[in-house]
Short mmCIF file of C-alpha atoms in Angstrom, two decimals:
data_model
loop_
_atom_site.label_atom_id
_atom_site.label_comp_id
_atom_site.label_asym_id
_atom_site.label_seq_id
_atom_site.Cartn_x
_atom_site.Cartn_y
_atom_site.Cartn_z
CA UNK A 116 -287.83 43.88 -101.19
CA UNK A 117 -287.27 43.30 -97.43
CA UNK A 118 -283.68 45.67 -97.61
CA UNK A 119 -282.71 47.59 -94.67
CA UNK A 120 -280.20 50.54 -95.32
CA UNK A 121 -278.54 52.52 -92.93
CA UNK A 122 -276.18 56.01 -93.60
CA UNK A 123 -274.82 59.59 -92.15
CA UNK A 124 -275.63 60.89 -95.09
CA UNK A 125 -277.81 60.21 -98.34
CA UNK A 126 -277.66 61.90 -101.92
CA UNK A 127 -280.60 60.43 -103.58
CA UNK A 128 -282.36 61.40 -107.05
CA UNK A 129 -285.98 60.10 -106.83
CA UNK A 130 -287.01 60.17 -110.74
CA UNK A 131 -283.76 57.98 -111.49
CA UNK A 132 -283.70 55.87 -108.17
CA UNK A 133 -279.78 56.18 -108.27
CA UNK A 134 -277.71 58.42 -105.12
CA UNK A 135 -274.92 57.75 -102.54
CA UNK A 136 -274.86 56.81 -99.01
CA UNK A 137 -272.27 57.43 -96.43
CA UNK A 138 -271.05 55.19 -93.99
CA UNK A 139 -273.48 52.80 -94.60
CA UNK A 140 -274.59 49.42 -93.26
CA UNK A 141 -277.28 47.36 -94.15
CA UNK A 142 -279.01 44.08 -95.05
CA UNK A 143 -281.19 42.08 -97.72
CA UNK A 144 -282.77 39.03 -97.32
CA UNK A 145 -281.75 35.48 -98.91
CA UNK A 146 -283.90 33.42 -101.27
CA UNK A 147 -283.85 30.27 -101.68
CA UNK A 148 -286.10 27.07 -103.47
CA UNK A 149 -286.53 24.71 -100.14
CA UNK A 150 -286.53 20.83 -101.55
CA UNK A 151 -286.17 17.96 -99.83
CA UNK A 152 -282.76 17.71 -98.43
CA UNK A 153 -281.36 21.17 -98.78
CA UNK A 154 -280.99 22.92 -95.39
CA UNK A 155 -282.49 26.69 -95.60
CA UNK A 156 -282.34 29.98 -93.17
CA UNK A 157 -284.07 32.93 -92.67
CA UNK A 158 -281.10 34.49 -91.89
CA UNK A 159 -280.50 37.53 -94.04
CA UNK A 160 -276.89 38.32 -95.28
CA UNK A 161 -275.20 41.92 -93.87
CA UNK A 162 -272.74 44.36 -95.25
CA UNK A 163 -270.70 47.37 -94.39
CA UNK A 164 -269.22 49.78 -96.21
CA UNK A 165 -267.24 53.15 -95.65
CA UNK A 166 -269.94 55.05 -99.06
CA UNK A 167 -272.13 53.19 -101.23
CA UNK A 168 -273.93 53.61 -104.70
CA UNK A 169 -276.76 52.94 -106.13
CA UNK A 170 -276.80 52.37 -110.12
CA UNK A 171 -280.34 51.87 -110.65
CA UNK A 172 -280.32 48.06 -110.51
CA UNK A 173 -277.36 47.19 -108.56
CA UNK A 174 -275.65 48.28 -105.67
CA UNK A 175 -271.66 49.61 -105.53
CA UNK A 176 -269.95 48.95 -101.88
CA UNK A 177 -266.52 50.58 -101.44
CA UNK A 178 -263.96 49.45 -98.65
CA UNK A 179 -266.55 47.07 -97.04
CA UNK A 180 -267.52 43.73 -96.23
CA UNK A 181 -270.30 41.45 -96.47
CA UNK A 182 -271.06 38.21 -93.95
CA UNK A 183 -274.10 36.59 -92.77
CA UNK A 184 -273.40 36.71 -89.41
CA UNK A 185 -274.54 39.41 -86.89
CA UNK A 186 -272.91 42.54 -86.63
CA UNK A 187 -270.85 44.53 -85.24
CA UNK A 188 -269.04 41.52 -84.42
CA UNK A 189 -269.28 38.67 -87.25
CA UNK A 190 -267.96 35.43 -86.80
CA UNK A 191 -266.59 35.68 -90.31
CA UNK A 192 -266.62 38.52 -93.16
CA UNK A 193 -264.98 38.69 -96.57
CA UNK A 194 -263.55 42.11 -96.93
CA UNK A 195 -262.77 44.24 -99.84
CA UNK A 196 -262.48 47.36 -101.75
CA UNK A 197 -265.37 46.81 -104.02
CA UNK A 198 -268.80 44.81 -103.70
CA UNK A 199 -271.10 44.77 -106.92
CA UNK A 200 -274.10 43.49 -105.60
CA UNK A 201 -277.44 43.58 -107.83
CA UNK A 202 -280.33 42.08 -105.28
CA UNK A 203 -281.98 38.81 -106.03
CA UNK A 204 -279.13 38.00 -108.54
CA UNK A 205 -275.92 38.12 -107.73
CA UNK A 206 -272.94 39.63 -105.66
CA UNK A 207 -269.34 40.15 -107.03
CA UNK A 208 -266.38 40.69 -104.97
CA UNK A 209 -263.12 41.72 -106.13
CA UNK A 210 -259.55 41.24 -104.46
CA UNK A 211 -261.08 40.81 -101.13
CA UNK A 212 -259.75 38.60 -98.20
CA UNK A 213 -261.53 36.56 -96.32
CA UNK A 214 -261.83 36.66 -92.47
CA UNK A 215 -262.39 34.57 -89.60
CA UNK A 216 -262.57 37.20 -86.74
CA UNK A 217 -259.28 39.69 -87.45
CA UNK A 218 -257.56 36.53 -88.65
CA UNK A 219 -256.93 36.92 -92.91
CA UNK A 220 -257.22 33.38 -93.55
CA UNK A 221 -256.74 33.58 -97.45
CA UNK A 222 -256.91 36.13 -100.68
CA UNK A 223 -259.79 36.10 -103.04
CA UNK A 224 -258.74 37.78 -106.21
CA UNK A 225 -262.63 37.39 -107.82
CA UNK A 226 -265.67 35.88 -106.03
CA UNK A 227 -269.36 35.98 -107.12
CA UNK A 228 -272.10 34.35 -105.24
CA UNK A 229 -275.51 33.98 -107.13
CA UNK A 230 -278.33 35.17 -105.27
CA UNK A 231 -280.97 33.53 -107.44
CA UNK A 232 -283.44 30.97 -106.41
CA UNK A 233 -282.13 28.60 -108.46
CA UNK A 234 -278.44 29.26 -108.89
CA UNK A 235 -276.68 27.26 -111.40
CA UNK A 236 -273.69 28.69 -112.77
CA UNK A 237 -270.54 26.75 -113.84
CA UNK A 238 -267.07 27.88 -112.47
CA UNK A 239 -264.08 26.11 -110.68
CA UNK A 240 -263.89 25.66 -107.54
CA UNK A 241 -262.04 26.36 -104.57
CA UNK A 242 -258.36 24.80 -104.78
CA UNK A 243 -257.12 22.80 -102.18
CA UNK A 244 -254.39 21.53 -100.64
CA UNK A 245 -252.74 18.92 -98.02
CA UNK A 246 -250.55 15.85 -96.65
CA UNK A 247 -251.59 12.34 -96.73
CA UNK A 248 -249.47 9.88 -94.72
CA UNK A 249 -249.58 7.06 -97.52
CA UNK A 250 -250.38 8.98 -100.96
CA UNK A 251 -247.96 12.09 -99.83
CA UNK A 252 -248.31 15.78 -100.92
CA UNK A 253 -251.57 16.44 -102.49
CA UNK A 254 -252.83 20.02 -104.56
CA UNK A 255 -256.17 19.65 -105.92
CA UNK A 256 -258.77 21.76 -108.66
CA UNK A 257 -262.12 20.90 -109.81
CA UNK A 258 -264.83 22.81 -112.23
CA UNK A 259 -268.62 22.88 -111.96
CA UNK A 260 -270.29 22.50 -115.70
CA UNK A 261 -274.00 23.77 -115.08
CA UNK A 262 -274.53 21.46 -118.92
CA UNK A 263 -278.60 22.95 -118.37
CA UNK A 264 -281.14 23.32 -116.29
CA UNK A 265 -281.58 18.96 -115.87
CA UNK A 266 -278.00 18.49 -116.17
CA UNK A 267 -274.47 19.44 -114.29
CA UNK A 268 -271.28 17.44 -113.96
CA UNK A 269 -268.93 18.21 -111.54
CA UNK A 270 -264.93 17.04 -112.11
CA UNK A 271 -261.49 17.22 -109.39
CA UNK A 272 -258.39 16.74 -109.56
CA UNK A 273 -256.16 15.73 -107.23
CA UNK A 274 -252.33 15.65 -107.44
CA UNK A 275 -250.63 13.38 -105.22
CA UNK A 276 -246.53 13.29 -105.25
CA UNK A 277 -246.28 9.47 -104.25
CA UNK A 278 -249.34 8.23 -106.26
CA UNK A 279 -250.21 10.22 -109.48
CA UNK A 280 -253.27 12.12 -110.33
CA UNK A 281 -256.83 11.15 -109.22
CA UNK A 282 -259.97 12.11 -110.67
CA UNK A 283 -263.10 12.53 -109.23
CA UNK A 284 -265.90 12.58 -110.95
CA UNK A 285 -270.12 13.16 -110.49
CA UNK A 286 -272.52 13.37 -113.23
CA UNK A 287 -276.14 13.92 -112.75
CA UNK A 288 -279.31 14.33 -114.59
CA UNK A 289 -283.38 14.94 -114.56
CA UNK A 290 -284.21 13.38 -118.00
CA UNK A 291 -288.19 14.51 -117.78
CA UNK A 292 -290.45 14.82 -114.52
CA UNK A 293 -290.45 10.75 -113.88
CA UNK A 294 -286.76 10.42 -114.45
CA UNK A 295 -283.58 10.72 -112.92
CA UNK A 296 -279.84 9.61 -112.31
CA UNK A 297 -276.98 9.91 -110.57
CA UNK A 298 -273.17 8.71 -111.92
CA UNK A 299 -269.79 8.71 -109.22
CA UNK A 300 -266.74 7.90 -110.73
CA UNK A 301 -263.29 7.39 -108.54
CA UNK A 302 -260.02 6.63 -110.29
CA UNK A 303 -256.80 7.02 -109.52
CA UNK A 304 -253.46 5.89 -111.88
CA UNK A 305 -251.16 3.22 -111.98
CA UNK A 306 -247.90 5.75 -111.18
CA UNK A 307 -247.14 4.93 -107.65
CA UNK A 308 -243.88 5.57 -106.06
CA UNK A 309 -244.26 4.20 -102.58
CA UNK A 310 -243.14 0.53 -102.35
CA UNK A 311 -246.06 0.25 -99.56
CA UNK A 312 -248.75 0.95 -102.86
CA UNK A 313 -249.54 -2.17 -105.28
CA UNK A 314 -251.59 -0.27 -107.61
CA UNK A 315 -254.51 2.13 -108.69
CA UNK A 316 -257.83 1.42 -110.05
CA UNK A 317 -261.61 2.68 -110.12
CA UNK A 318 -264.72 2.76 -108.47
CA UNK A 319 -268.01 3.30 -110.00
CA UNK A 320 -271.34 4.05 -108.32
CA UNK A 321 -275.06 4.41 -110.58
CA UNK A 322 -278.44 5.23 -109.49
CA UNK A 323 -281.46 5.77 -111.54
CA UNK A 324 -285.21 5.33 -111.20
CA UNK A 325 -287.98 5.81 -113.85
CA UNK A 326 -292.28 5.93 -113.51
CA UNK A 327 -293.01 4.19 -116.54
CA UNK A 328 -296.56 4.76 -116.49
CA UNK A 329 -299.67 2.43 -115.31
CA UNK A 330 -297.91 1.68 -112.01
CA UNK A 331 -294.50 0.32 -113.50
CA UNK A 332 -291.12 1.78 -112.26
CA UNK A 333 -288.19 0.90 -113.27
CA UNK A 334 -285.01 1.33 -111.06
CA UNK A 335 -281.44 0.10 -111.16
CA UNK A 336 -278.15 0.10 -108.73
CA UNK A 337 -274.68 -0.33 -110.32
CA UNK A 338 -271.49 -0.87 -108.37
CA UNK A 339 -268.63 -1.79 -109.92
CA UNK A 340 -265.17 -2.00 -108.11
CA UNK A 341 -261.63 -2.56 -110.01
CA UNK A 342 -260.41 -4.41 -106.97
CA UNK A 343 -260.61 -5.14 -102.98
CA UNK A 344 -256.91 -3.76 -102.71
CA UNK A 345 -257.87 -0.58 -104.43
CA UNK A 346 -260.87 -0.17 -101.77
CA UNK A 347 -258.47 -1.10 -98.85
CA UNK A 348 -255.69 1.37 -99.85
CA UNK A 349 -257.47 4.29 -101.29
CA UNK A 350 -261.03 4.54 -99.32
CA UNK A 351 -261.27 7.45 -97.07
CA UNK A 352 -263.27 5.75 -93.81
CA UNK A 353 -262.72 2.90 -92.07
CA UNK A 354 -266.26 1.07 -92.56
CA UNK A 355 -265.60 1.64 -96.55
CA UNK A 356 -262.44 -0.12 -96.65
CA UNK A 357 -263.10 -3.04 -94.71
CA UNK A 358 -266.34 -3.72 -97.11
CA UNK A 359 -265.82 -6.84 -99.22
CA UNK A 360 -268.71 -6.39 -101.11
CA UNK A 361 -270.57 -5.20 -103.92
CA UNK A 362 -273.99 -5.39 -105.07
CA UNK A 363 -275.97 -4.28 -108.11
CA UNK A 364 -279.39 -4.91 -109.26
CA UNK A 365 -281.92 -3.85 -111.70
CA UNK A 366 -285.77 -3.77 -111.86
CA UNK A 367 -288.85 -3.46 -113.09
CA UNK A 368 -291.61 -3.36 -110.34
CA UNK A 369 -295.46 -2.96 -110.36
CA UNK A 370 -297.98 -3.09 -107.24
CA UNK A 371 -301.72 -2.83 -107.19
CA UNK A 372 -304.35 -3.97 -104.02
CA UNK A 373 -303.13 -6.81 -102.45
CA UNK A 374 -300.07 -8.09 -105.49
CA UNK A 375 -296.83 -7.45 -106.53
CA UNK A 376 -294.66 -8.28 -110.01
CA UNK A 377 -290.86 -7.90 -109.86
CA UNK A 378 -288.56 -8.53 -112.50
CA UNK A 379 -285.11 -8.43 -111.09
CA UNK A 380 -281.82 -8.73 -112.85
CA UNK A 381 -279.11 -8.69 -109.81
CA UNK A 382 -275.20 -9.07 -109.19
CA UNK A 383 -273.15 -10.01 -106.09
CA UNK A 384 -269.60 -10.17 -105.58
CA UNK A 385 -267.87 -10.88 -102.57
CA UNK A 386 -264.37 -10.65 -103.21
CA UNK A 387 -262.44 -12.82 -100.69
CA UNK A 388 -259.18 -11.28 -100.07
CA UNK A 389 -256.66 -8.99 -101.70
CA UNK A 390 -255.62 -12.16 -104.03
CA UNK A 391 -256.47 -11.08 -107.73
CA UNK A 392 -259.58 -13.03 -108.84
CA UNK A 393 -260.17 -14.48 -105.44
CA UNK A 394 -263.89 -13.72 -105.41
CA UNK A 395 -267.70 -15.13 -105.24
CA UNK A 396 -269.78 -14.15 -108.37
CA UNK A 397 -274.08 -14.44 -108.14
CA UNK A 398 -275.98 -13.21 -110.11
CA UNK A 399 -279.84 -13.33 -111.16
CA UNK A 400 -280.28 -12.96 -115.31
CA UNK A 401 -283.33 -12.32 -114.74
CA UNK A 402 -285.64 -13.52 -111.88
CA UNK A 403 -289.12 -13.08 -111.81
CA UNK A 404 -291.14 -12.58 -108.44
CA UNK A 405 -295.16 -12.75 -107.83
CA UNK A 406 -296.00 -11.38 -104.50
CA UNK A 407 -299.34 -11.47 -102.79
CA UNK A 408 -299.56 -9.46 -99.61
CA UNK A 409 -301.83 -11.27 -96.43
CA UNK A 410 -305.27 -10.82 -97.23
CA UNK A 411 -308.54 -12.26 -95.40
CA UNK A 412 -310.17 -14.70 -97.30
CA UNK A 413 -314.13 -13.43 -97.75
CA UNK A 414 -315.40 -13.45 -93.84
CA UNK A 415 -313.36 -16.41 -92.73
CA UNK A 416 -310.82 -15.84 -89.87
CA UNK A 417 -308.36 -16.90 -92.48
CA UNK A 418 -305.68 -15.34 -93.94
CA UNK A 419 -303.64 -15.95 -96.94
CA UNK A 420 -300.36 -14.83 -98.40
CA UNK A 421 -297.74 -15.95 -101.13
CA UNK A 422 -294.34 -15.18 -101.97
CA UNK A 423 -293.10 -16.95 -105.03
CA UNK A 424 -289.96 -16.22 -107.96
CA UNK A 425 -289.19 -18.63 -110.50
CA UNK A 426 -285.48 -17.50 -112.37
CA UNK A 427 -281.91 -18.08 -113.70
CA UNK A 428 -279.19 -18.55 -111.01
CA UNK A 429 -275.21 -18.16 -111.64
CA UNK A 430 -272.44 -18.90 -109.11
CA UNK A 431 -268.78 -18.77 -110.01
CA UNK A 432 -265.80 -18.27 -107.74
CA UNK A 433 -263.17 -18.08 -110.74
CA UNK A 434 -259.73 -18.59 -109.06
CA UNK A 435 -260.74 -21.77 -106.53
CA UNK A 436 -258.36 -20.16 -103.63
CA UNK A 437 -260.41 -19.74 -100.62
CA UNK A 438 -262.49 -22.64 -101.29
CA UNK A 439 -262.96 -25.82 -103.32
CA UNK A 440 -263.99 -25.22 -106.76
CA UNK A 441 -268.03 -24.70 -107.08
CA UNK A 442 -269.24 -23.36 -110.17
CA UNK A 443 -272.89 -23.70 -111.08
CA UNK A 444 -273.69 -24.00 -115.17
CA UNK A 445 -273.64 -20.26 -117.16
CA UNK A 446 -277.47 -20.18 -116.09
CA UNK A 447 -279.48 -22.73 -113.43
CA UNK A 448 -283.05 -22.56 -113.12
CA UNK A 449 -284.90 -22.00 -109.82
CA UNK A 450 -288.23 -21.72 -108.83
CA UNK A 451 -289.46 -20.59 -105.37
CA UNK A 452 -293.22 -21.05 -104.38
CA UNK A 453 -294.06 -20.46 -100.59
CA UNK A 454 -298.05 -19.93 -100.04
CA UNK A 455 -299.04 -18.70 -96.63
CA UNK A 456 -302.00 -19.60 -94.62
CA UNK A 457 -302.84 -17.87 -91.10
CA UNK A 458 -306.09 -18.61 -88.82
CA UNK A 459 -306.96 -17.26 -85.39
CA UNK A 460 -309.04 -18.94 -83.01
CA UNK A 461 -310.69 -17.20 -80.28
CA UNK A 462 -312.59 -19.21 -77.36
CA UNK A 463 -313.24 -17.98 -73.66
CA UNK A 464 -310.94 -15.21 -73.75
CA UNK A 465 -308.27 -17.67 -75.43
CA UNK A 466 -306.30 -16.52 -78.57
CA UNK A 467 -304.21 -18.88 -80.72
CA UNK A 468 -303.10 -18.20 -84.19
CA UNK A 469 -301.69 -21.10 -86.82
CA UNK A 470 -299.55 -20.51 -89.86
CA UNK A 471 -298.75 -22.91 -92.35
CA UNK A 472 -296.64 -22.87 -95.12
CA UNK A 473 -295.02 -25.06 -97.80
CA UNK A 474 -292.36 -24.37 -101.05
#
């Protein structure tokens, strides 16, 4: 299995593969599944220990550590009295501390670390803790919930003295080979102490996408926002909290040769300052779209294309602050047709191409 052990001494029975080794050190190889977006190394994980056991299938370090870095001198190493470590599964530590050179940077009463290929194992996670300038003291928990093999959720936390409690939470799934989604939810409550804070709210974020079969896929985009002074005073970067916008949209697509079909239900709001119900409402419920990509017609230097939608429209700006009032009707049809033509004419070494278009 690619292990490397190293000892003074060995006791080893051969019929029942068990024995001890002596001032051992060693390594195994990691395993991992590569997929698209998960960063992997060849880098094998190493231990040391002061005796060691074998137990059949497992592995017993005493007064050791384990690290992935090179040795003798490892960047970092979490150190213990005992390491259970059964290979190609999992490895167990038990009040061990972990180090960053000889610095103890914190205690780890009970740690295990699947080794599988796959790993998916629910637990909490690591704690946290810190000081934000405008939400004050903050101590923080979350748990993983590994629901099944298509399915985790993953909830935190966070305490903050001059704010309340905010909870974070992610919710994903694989419903069969041709579908998937992903859910964010941010919310924080209404129990602010600081004068400086107006409020809490929420922030939701939805993607999922579906092959329905004979070259239809459906996909959709949901972003909904409680308010633009929630984003401004409780978004963690810069570019986030300036962004007055959000956008959401659903559809059902199909392409074959040289067309297109969309069928595109979509909603934009622009919210135009911190003023409650100061904002810019459009929305498409739904809008169709045929698409023809630029084709040569038969042996003719001429090319055609066409880009055309025909739909219900919806613009609303409900409070009438930042601008006059300008509502549309619930729903206004629109229709959009925009044919394409393109020609080339070649003549002495002269090229000139035409395009002509009307909606």
């Amino acid at each position: 299995r690619s292990e490397k052990l190293n000892c003074d001494r060995a006791e080893y029975n051969t019929e029942e593969q068990t024995g001890k080794f002596y001032n051992v050190s060693g390594s195994a190889p990691t395993q991992v599944q590569a997929r698209p977006g998960l960063l992997t190394t060849t880098t094998p994980f190493y231990f040391q220990a002061k005796w060691a056991e074998r137990l059949q299938d497992h592995y017993v370090l005493h007064e050791g550590f384990i690290t992935d870095c090179l040795i003798p001198n490892p960047w970092w190493r979490l150190k213990g009295p005992v390491f259970d470590i059964v290979p190609r599964d999992v490895a167990v530590a038990r009040r061990s501390w972990f180090y960053v050179r000889n610095i103890p940077l914190f205690y780890v009463p009970y740690f295990r670390k699947s080794l599988k290929k796959e790993p998916r194992s629910s637990g909490f996670l690591w704690p946290n803790f810190g000081n934000n300038s405008l939400k004050g003291l903050m101590v923080g928990l979350g748990f993983y919930w590994a629901i099944n093999r298509s399915y985790d959720l993953t909830y935190r936390a966070q305490y903050f003295s001059n704010v309340g409690l905010e909870h974070i939470v992610d919710f994903r799934g694989k419903v069969n080979q041709t579908t998937d989604f992903n859910l964010s939810l941010y919310g924080l409550n209404d129990d602010s102490t600081n004068p400086s804070i107006s409020t809490g709210g929420y922030s939701l974020l939805f993607d999922g996408k579906s092959k329905l079969g004979d070259g239809w896929e459906a996909k959709g985009h949901l972003d909904l926002l409680s308010s633009f002074t929630f984003r401004q005073e409780f978004s963690e970067t810069l570019s986030e909290s300036i962004s007055s916008e959000t956008h959401s949209v659903g559809f059902l697509t199909k392409h074959w040769s040289d067309y297109g079909v969309n069928i595109v239900a979509e909603r934009d709001l622009n919210f135009q300052d911190t003023t409650p119900g100061d904002k810019i409402v459009l929305g498409k419920m739904p809008e169709v779209e045929f698409l023809v990509r630029e084709h040569e017609i038969r042996d003719w230097p001429i090319w055609f294309s066409l880009e055309s939608s025909q739909g219900l429209e919806h613009r609303s700006n409900p409070a009438y602050l930042s601008e006059p009032a300008y509502d549309t009707p619930e729903l206004v049809e629109r229709a959009d047709f925009a044919p394409q033509v393109t020609t080339a004419f070649h003549w002495l070494g002269i090229n000139r191409s035409e395009e002509h278009t009307s909606e």
